[in-house]
Structure formats: C-alpha cells, structure tokens
XYZ file of C-alpha atoms in Angstrom:
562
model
C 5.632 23.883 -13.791
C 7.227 20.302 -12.280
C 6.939 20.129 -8.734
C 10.403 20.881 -8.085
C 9.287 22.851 -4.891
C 6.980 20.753 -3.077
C 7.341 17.798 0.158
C 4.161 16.012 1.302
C 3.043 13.126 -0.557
C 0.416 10.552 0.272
C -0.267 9.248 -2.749
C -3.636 8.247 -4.647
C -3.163 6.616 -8.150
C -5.340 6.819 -11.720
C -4.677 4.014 -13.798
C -8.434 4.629 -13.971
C -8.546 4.976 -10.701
C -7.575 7.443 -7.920
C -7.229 6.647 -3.881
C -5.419 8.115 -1.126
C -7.507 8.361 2.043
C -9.122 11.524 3.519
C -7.045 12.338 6.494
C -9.445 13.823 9.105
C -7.069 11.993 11.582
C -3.603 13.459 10.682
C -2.259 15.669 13.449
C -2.488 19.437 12.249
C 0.881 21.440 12.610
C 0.488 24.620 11.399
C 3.758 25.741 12.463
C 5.407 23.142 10.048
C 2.441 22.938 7.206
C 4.307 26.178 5.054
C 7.643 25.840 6.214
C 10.322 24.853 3.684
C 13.449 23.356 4.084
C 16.676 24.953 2.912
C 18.814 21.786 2.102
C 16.691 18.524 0.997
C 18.758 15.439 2.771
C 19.696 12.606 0.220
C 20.778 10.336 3.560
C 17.338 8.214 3.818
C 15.381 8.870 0.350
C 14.626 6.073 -1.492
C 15.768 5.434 -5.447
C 13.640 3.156 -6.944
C 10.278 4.094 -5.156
C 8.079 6.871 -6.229
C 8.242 10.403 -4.274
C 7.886 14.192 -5.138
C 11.960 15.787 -4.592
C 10.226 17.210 -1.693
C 7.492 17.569 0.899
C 4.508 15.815 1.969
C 2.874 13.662 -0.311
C -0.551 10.469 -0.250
C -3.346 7.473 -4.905
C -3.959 5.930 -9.557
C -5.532 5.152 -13.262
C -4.691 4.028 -16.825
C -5.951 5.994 -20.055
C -4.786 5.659 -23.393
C -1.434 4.092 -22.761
C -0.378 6.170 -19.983
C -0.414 5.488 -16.120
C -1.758 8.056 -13.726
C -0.847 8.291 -10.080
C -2.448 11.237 -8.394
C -1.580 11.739 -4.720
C -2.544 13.872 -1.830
C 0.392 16.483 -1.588
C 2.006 19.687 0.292
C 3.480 21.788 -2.332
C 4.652 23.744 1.143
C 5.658 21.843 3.546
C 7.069 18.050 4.577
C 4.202 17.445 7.509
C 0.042 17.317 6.542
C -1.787 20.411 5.351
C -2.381 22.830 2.493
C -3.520 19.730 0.877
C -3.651 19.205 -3.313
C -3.873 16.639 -5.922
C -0.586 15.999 -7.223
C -0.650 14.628 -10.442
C 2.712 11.943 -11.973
C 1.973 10.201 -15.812
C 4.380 7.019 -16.744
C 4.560 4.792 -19.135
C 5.894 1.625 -17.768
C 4.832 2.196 -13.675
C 8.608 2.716 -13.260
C 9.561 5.863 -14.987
C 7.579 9.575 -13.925
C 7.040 13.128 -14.993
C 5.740 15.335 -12.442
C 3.027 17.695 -13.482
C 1.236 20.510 -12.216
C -1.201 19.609 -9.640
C -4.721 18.402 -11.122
C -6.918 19.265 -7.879
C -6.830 22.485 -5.575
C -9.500 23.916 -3.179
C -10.813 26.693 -5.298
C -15.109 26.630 -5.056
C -17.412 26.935 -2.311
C -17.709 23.187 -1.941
C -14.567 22.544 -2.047
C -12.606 25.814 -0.485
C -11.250 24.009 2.666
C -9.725 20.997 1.366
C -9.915 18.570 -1.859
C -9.198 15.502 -0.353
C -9.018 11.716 -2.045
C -10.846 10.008 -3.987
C -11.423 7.697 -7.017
C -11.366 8.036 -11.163
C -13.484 5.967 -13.672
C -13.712 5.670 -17.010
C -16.908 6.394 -18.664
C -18.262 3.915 -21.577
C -17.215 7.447 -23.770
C -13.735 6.773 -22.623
C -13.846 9.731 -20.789
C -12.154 9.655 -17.040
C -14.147 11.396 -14.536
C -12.923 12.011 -11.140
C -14.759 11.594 -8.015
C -13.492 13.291 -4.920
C -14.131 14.776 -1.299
C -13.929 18.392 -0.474
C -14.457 20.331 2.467
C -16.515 22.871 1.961
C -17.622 26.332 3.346
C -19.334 24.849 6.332
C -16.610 22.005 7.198
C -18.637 20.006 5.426
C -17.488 16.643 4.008
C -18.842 16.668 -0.146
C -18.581 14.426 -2.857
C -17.670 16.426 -6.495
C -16.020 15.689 -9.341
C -13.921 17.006 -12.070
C -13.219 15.904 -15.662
C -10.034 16.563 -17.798
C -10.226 20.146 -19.486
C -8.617 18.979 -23.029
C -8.624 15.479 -23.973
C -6.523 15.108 -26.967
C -3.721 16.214 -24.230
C -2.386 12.702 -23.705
C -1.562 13.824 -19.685
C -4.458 14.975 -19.162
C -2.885 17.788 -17.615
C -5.761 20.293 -16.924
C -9.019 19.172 -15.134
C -12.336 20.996 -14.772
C -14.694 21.359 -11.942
C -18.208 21.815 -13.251
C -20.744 24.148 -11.656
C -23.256 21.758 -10.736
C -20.974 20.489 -7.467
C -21.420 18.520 -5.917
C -22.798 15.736 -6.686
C -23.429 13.662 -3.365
C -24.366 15.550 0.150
C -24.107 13.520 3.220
C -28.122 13.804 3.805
C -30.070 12.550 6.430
C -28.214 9.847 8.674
C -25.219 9.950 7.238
C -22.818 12.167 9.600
C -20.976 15.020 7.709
C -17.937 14.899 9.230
C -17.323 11.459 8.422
C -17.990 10.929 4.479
C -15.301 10.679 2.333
C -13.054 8.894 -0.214
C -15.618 7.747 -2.915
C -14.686 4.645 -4.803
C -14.272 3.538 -8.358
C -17.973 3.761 -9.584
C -19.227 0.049 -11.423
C -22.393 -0.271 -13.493
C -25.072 -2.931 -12.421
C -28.394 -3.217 -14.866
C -27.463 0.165 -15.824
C -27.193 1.969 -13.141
C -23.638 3.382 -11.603
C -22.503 2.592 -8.334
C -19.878 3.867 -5.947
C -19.348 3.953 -2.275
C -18.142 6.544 0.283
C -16.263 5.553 3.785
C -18.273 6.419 7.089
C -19.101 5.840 10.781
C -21.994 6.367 12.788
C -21.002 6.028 16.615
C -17.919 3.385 15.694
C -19.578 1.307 12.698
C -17.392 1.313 10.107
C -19.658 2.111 7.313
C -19.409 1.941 3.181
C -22.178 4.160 2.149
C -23.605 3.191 -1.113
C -25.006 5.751 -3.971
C -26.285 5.314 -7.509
C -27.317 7.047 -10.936
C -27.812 6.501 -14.367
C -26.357 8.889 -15.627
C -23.587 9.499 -12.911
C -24.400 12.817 -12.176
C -27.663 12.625 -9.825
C -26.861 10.201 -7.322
C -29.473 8.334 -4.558
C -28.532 6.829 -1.526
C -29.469 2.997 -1.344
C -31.620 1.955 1.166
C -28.912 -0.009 3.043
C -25.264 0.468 2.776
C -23.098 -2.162 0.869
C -21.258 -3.333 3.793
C -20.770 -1.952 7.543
C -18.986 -3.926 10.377
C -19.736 -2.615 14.670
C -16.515 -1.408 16.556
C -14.264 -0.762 13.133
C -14.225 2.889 12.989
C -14.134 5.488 9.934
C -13.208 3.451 7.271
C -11.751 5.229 5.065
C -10.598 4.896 0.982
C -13.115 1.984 0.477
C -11.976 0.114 -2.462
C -14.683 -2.425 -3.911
C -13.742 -4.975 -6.696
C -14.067 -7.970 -8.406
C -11.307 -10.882 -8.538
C -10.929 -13.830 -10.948
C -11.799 -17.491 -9.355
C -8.245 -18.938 -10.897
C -5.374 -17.220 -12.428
C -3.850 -13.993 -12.640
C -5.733 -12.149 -14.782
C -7.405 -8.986 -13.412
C -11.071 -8.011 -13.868
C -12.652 -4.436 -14.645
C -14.795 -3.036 -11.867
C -17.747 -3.921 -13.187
C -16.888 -7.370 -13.940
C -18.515 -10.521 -12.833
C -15.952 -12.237 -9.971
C -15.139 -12.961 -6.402
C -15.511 -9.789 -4.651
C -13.048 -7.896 -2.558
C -13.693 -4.865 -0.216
C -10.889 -3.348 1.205
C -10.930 -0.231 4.280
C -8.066 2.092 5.451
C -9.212 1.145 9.613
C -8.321 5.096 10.584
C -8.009 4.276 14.383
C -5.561 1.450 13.843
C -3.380 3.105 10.400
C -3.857 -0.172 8.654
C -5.561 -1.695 5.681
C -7.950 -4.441 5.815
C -9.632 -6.344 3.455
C -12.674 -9.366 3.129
C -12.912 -11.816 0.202
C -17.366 -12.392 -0.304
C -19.922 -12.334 -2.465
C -21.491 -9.415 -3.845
C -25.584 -10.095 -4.673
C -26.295 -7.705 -6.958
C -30.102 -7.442 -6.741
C -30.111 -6.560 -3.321
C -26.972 -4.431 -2.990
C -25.197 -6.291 -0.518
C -21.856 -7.831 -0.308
C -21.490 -10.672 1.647
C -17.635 -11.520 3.314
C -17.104 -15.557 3.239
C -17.058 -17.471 6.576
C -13.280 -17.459 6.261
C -12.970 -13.413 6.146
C -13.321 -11.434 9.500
C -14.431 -7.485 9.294
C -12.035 -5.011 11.633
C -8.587 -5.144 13.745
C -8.727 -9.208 13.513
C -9.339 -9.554 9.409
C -6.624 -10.220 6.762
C -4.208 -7.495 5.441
C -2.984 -6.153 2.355
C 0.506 -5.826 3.775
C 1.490 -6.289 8.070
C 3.663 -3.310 8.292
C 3.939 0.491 7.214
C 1.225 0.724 4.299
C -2.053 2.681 4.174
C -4.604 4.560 2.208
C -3.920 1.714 -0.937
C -6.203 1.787 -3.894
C -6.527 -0.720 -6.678
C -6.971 -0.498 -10.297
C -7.453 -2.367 -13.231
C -4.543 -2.254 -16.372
C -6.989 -2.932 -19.390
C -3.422 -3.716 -21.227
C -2.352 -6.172 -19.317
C -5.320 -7.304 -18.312
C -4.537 -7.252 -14.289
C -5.010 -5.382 -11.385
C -2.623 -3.186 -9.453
C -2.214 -2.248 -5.845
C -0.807 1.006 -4.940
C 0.126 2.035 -1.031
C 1.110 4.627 1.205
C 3.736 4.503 3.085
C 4.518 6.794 5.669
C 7.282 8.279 7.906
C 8.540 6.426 10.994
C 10.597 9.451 12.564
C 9.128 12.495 13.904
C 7.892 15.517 12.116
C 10.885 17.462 13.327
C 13.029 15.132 11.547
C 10.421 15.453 8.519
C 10.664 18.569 8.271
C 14.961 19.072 8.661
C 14.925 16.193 6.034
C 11.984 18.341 3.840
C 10.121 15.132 2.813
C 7.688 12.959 4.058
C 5.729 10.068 2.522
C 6.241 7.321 -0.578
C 4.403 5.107 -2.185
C 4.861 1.505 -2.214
C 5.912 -0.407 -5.410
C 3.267 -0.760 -7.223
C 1.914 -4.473 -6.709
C -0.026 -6.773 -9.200
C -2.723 -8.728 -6.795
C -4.804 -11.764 -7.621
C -6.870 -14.774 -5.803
C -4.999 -16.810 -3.981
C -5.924 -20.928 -5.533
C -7.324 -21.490 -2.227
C -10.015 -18.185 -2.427
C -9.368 -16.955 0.901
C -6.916 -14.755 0.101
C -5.322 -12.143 -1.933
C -1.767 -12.525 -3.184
C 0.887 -10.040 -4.078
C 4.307 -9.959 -6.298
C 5.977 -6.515 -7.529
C 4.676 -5.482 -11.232
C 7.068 -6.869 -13.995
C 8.668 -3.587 -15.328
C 10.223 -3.314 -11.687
C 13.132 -5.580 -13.111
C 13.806 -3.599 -15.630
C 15.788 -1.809 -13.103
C 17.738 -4.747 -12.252
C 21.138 -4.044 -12.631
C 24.635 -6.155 -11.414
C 23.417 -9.651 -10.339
C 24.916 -12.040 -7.614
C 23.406 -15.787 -7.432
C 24.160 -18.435 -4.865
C 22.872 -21.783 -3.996
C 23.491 -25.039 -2.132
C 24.707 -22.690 0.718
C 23.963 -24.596 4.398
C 23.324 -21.937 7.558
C 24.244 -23.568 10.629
C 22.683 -22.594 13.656
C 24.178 -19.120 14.880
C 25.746 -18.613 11.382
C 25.361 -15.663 9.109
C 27.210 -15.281 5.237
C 27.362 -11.565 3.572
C 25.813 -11.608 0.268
C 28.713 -9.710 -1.371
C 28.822 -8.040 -4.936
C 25.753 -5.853 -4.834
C 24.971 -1.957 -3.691
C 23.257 -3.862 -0.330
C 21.072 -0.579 0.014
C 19.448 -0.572 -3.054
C 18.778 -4.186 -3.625
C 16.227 -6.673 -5.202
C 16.911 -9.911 -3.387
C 14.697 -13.297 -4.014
C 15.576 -16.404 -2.046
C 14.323 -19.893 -1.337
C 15.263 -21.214 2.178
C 15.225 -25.526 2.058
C 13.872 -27.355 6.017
C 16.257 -30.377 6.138
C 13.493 -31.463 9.064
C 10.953 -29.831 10.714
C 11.069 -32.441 13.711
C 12.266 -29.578 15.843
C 9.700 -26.967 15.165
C 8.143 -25.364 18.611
C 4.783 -25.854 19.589
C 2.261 -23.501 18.986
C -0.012 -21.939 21.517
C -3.147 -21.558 19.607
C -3.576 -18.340 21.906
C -1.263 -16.726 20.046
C -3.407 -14.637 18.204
C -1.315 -11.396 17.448
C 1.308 -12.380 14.725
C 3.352 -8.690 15.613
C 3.543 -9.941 19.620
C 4.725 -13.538 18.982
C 7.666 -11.319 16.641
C 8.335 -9.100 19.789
C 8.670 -12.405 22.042
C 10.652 -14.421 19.759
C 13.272 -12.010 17.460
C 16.063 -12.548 15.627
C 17.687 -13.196 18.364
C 15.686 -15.476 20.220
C 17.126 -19.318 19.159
C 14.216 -21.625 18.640
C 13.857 -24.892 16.822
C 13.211 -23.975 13.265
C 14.283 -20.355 12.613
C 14.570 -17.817 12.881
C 16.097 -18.062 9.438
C 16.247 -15.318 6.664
C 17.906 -12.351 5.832
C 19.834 -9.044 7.223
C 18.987 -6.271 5.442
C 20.625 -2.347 5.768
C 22.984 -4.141 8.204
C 25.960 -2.184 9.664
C 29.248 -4.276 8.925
C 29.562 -5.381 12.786
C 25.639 -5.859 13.141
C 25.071 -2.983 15.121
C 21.989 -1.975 12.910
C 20.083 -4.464 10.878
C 16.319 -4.971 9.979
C 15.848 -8.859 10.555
C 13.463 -10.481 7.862
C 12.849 -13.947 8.723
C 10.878 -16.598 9.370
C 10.138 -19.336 12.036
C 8.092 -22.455 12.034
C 5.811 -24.272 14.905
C 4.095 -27.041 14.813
C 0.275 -27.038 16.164
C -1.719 -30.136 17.350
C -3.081 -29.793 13.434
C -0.154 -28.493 10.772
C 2.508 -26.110 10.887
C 2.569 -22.422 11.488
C 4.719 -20.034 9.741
C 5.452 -16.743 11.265
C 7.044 -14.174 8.849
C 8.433 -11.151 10.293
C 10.706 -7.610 9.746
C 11.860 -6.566 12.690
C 12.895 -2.966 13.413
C 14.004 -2.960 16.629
C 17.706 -2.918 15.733
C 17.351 -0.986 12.065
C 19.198 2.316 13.779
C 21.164 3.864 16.826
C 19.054 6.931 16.897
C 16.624 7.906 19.110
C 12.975 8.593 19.299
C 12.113 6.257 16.170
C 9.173 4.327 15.955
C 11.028 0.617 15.081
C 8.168 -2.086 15.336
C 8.799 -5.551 15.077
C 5.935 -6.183 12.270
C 4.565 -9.634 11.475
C 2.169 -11.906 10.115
C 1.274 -15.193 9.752
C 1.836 -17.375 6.349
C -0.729 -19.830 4.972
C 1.589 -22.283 3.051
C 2.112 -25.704 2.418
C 5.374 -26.840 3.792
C 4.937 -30.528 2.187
C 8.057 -29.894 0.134
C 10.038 -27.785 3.168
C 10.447 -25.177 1.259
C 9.381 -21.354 1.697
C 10.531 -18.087 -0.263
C 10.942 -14.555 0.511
C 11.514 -11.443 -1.766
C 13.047 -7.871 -0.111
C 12.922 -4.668 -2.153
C 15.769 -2.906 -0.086
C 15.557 0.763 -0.730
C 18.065 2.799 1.878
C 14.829 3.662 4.285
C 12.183 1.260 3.383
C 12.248 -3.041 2.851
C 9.038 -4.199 1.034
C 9.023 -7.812 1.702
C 6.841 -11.014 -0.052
C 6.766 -14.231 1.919
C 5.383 -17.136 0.507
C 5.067 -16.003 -2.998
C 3.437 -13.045 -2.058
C 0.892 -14.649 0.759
C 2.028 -12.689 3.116
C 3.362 -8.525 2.894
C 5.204 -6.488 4.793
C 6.936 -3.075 4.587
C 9.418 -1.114 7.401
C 10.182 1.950 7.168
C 13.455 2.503 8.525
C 16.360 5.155 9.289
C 20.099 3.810 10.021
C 23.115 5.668 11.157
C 25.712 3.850 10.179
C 24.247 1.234 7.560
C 23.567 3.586 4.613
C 25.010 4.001 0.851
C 28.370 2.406 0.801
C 28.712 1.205 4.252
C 24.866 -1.215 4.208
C 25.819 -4.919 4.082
C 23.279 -7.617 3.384
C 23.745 -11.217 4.893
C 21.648 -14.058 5.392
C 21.413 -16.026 9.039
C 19.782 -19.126 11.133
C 19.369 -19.139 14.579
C 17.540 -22.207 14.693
C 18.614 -25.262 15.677
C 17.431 -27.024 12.552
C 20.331 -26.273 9.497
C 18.414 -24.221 6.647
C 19.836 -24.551 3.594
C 19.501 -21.318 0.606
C 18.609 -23.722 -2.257
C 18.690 -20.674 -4.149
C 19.432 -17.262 -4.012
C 18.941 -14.193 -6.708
C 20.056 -10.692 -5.480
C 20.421 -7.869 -8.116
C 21.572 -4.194 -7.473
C 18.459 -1.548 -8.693
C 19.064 1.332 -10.983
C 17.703 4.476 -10.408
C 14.607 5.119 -12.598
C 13.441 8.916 -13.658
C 11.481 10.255 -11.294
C 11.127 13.856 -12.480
C-alpha cells in the first residue's frame, strides 16, 4: 500500500545507487517517534520537491529505465525513529509513485535499525543493496538485500539472504561507528566499497573487498582518513571526467571525488585527488583540504547526499537531504519533516578543483507561465518586483552586469569564514559593489524576505565574490533557526558579469551562483509571505549601479508526487 500514512523522510536514492546517512547523532524523542498528526498543514510544504504526504523522511539508483530513490523514513511519526527504507520509482526524476517500503528491521542483524546505505549493479544486471543494521547487540553491520522478483519493473519486493551479514566491524574498527557502505567498484577484479568511521576523532573511510561480493576483507589501510573530522558518515567515492559533462560509472577510470556527511558539523564535504589503484589509496590534490575548512557540495541546509551514475544519459546525479529549520514541536503539529533537494547533475569544474552543479533537465518541464526582463539598471537602494509569476513557487535565472568594479571593498585575507563575512555585511549593509541580487518569499512591505545576493571585494591579487542567502529576515516567528549561509565564488569577473539561479519552493530556495560554482539551500518558514501574498523583487545596495542584463523567471507546476 502507498505511503499515504507516513512523515519522516531523509532520503537515500537508487539510480543504482542508495545513500542517506546513518543517524547515530539524531536526537531520540520517543514521545514524538509514533505520534501522528490529525491535520497535515499545506502552509510550508513544498510542490515541486520530493517528500512522502507525511512524516519523517532521509537516498538513489537507475535500473532498466526507471529511477529509484530510497530514503530513510518514519511511517509513524514527523521527528527520527522507527526507521525504514522507503522506496519512490520515476521515470523522468520529476514525477513519483510511492511504494511499500523496501527495507525494515526484521533479522537478528538487523532487528534494531536498517539504516543507509548504497545499491550497485552487478555485471548480471542485478542491483544488490548494501546497507547498515543494528543488530541484537547494538551492533553496527553491513548486509545486504537483493530484489525478490526481477521481471517486476519496481522492483518492489527485496530479499534479505541468510548468510547476513556480510561485513563485521572486526578488530580496530569501533562498532558503534561503522556505517553507510558505498557504491561498490571493481579494480583487477576484485569489488570494492567503503564504510564511514572514527577512531578517537579521525574521520575514517574503511575499505573492504571480494571477488565475488559476498566475502569481504578489510584492506590493510583504509582508503582515506583525515585527524579532527569526526564520524564521517555516507562516504560517497567516484570518478569524474577531466573535461565535459559527461558522467562516469563507478568503476570508471577519472579524477576522483570522495565526499563525507562531517556528523559533528551537519554538512557535506568533499576532496577532488587521485585514486592509485595498486595501493588502495586516494590521494586529495594540493588544492583540496580534508574537514570543517574543505569545499562543499552546497553552503547551506543539505546533508547525507549520495551520487549516482544515469547510464542513459550518461551523467551523474547528486541527491541531498534537506532538513527542518523549526523545532520538532512544530514538526510534529505540521506532521512532516524532511525533503530532498532537486536532484542535481554534477561535473568537473574546467579548472579541476572543483565540482559544479545545475538542476537536472526534466526540472523545466515543470516550467509553466514565463516573465523575461532585461536592460533593467538597479540604482543603489533600489528594488523592482518581478511581477507575473506565483513568486512562491518559482524558477528564476538571472545575469547581473558590473558597470565598474572600481568601488569594490577590500578584502581582509583573514576572512576565512564565508557564513561570518554574510552575518557582518547583509542585505542591508551598503558596500561598494553589492549587495546586489534577489528577494525571494518577500512579504509585500519587506517585512520577511530571504536575501540572495552577492558582493564583490577586491584583494591585493583579484577579486572576491561572496554569494550568500540570508535568513535572518525570512519570518516573524519565533524560535527558528534563520542562518545567514554563504560561500565564496571562484569566477572570472573579466567580462563583469555573474549569474544566479533560485528554485523558490514556499519553505525552501535552492540557489546556483556562478553557473553552479557555488550552492546553497535555506530552509525557511514565513508568516506573512506565503501562497498568494510572496512577492519576488530584485535589489542593489551597492554603490556601484548593477544592471539585470537578463532575467528568466517561470512559475513551476506541480509534478505527481504520489
């Protein structure tokens, strides 16, 4: 039966892959985990993004033609616990039917929990699915299951065979933190896959192989650990093209990518390196820094992402997590919690030392009444509505023209934290160039707005370009967690130019600066900027006039979510 009855969701997808992120860290409330809510609020769910019609949800992979997105889930209750594997199929990325969950404690090794994990496809074309249970003894395992019947195109039953599990945590390896196994690759013919740890606070991706991907060894060494990072958590290990777009199979030759879910900081981080295959050791370049200081899939609200590769469009997809930003009291009144990101197609940036990010292509399929503008000068203090649109469920793209950058502030190269620099200098703040960019779920008398802008300095070198969505004002209410997230953009402002995209979806703004350089996503509740009565406008506060050389904004259907 559809899971018309269930909240949680912390999704973990199977496009041939499955992620979501063990959640040893997520405050327990048992009072809440069972409890159902009578009405499910409309006010702050999102339309085009993917969520369960209610509770708590967390993961992906692609077989035969048809996507599938597993996620962690609480068929129960809107806050963490009584944990399954919920289980969506689509065609397009865009469109999904809810099925009956795929995963559920049920054996001895897995009786506690079934937690996240990871799917591959065999050279059979059979998917198996690796994932983490708790077992008996509060013991962190590694099983896997494989799909009961499969001429069912859904895939809609899976099977946990009796020789579980497959990997124990063994000698060194501490049991209590050993979870989320990969995507498994094939090197010389052997299978590989790692599984997040720590020992003391090394972050720590275990590595494990077989031939025949049932009896697995631990390597001598692990493929990668970093001091003072923490449980890392959903490690996500894969290869990248050196130019283009196209996306590479797991097992591919490439640039290599390893990504960890940091658990004490909430975020995603990820190294571009090397991976030498005959010693089983990846290597991050010079440029890429392990832990709290390293590069990001996305600056704001986004977690427990996995990628996978799309055989039939040959590229690789980035799914994420994205969680609540009000308290589980208002979780559960609302009776959800939890959506996933739009799902992302990632690639090497031309300059290989980073990733780069755009919205997958059937997204504007949803695109419905369109409003364009261009040529359109922002003075300094001025703001301009973007009119003919439903501002709350919006799809806006926009490139912002620097008449000069002669009054760009100087940089302090001790400012190090990208989020801080936001705090000190908002939307608010006038400066020299910026901050310029766009209003988004604004009230009609900007008494709620989330900022997304940018603002330019000049160091003793080049220029630095500070992209940031900004909270603090998004709502009236109370007791709200409204950062000011941020992060710096590595572009080249020869031609004084610089683009933005915002997915605007009533309680969450995906934004892509730079072409998709630079990420970020708010989660966000407003009081008096919702349906109807959101507004979207653009603004300067900068002393330098920005001009919108062009401007695309489109309202976004509602796809079937079922």
């Amino acid at each position: 039966m559809p899971f018309s009855n269930h909240l949680w969701l912390n999704i973990l997808i199977l496009y041939v892959i499955i992620d979501g992120g063990v959640k040893a860290s997520h405050k327990v409330y048992p009072q809440f985990q069972s409890l159902t809510a009578l009405n499910i609020s409309q006010l702050h769910r999102t339309a085009f993004h993917f969520q369960p019609p209610k509770n708590w949800i967390n993961g992906p992979m692609y077989y035969n033609g048809i996507y599938h997105l597993f996620y962690q889930y609480n068929p129960k209750g809107a806050v963490w616990g009584n944990i399954v594997w919920g289980h969506s199929v689509s065609k397009d990325l865009v469109n999904w039917e809810t099925l009956d969950p795929a995963i559920y404690p049920s054996k001895h090794f897995d009786i506690n929990a079934a937690w996240s994990g990871s799917a591959t496809i065999l050279p059979n074309n059979t998917p198996v699915i690796l994932y983490t249970g708790l077992d008996s003894h509060n013991m962190e395992t590694q099983n896997y299951a494989v799909p009961a019947n499969l001429s069912d195109p859904y895939l809609r039953q899976w099977i946990k065979p009796g020789n579980n599990p497959l990997i124990n945590a063994g000698n060194g390896v501490n049991v209590s933190a050993f979870r989320d196994p990969s995507t498994a690759w094939r090197v010389n013919g052997r299978w590989k896959v790692v599984v997040g740890g720590k020992r003391n606070r090394k972050g720590i991706a275990h590595l494990y192989e077989s031939r025949d991907f049932i009896g697995w060894t631990k390597t001598k060494h692990p493929l990668h650990s970093a001091p003072n990072t923490g449980m890392w958590e959903c490690p996500n290990f894969y290869p990248v093209s050196l130019s283009g777009k196209r996306g590479l199979d797991t097992s591919e030759l490439g640039k290599h990518v390893l990504k960890v879910s940091l658990d004490e900081t909430r975020y995603d981080y990820y190294t571009v390196g090397t991976y030498v295959r005959d010693e089983d050791k990846y290597v991050p370049d010079s440029s890429s820094v392990d832990g709290w200081a390293g590069l990001r899939y996305d600056y704001g609200n986004f977690y427990a992402s996995k990628t996978f590769f799309d055989p039939a469009k040959k590229r690789r997809i980035l799914w994420g997590w994205v969680n609540e930003s009000d308290s589980t009291q208002d979780d559960v009144k609302k009776g959800w919690a939890g959506i996933q990101a739009i799902p992302r197609r990632v690639w090497l940036d031309p300059n290989q030392r980073q990733l780069k990010q755009w919205p997958v292509e059937e997204l504007n399929t949803l695109r419905g009444e369109n409003v364009e503008m261009s040529h359109q000068k922002l003075k300094t203090g001025h703001h301009i509505e973007i009119k003919g649109i439903t501002a709350a469920q919006a799809d806006v793209e926009v490139t912002f023209h620097i008449r000069s950058l002669d009054k760009a502030e100087p940089f302090d190269p001790r400012w190090k934290d990208a989020q801080g620099l936001c705090a000190n200098k908002g939307p608010k703040v006038e400066g020299g160039v910026g901050p310029f960019g766009l209003l988004t779920l604004a009230s009609k008398s900007l008494e709620e707005y989330t900022a997304v802008f940018f603002r330019v300095f000049k160091s003793s070198r080049n220029y630095v370009v500070l992209l940031c969505s900004d909270a603090r004002s998004s709502s009236l209410k109370d007791g709200l967690y409204k950062p000011s997230f941020a992060g710096f953009v590595d572009v080249d402002l020869s031609d004084k130019k610089l683009s933005l995209r915002s997915l605007i979806d009533h309680s969450v703004v995906e934004s892509f600066g730079g072409g998709g350089k630079t990420c970020i996503t708010s989660r966000v509740y407003p009081t008096i900027a919702v349906l109807g009565k959101a507004h979207l406008f653009a603004f300067n506060n900068g002393d330098e006039t920005i001009t919108i050389k062009s401007l695309n904004a489109w309202s976004m259907n509602k796809p079937h979510i079922n």
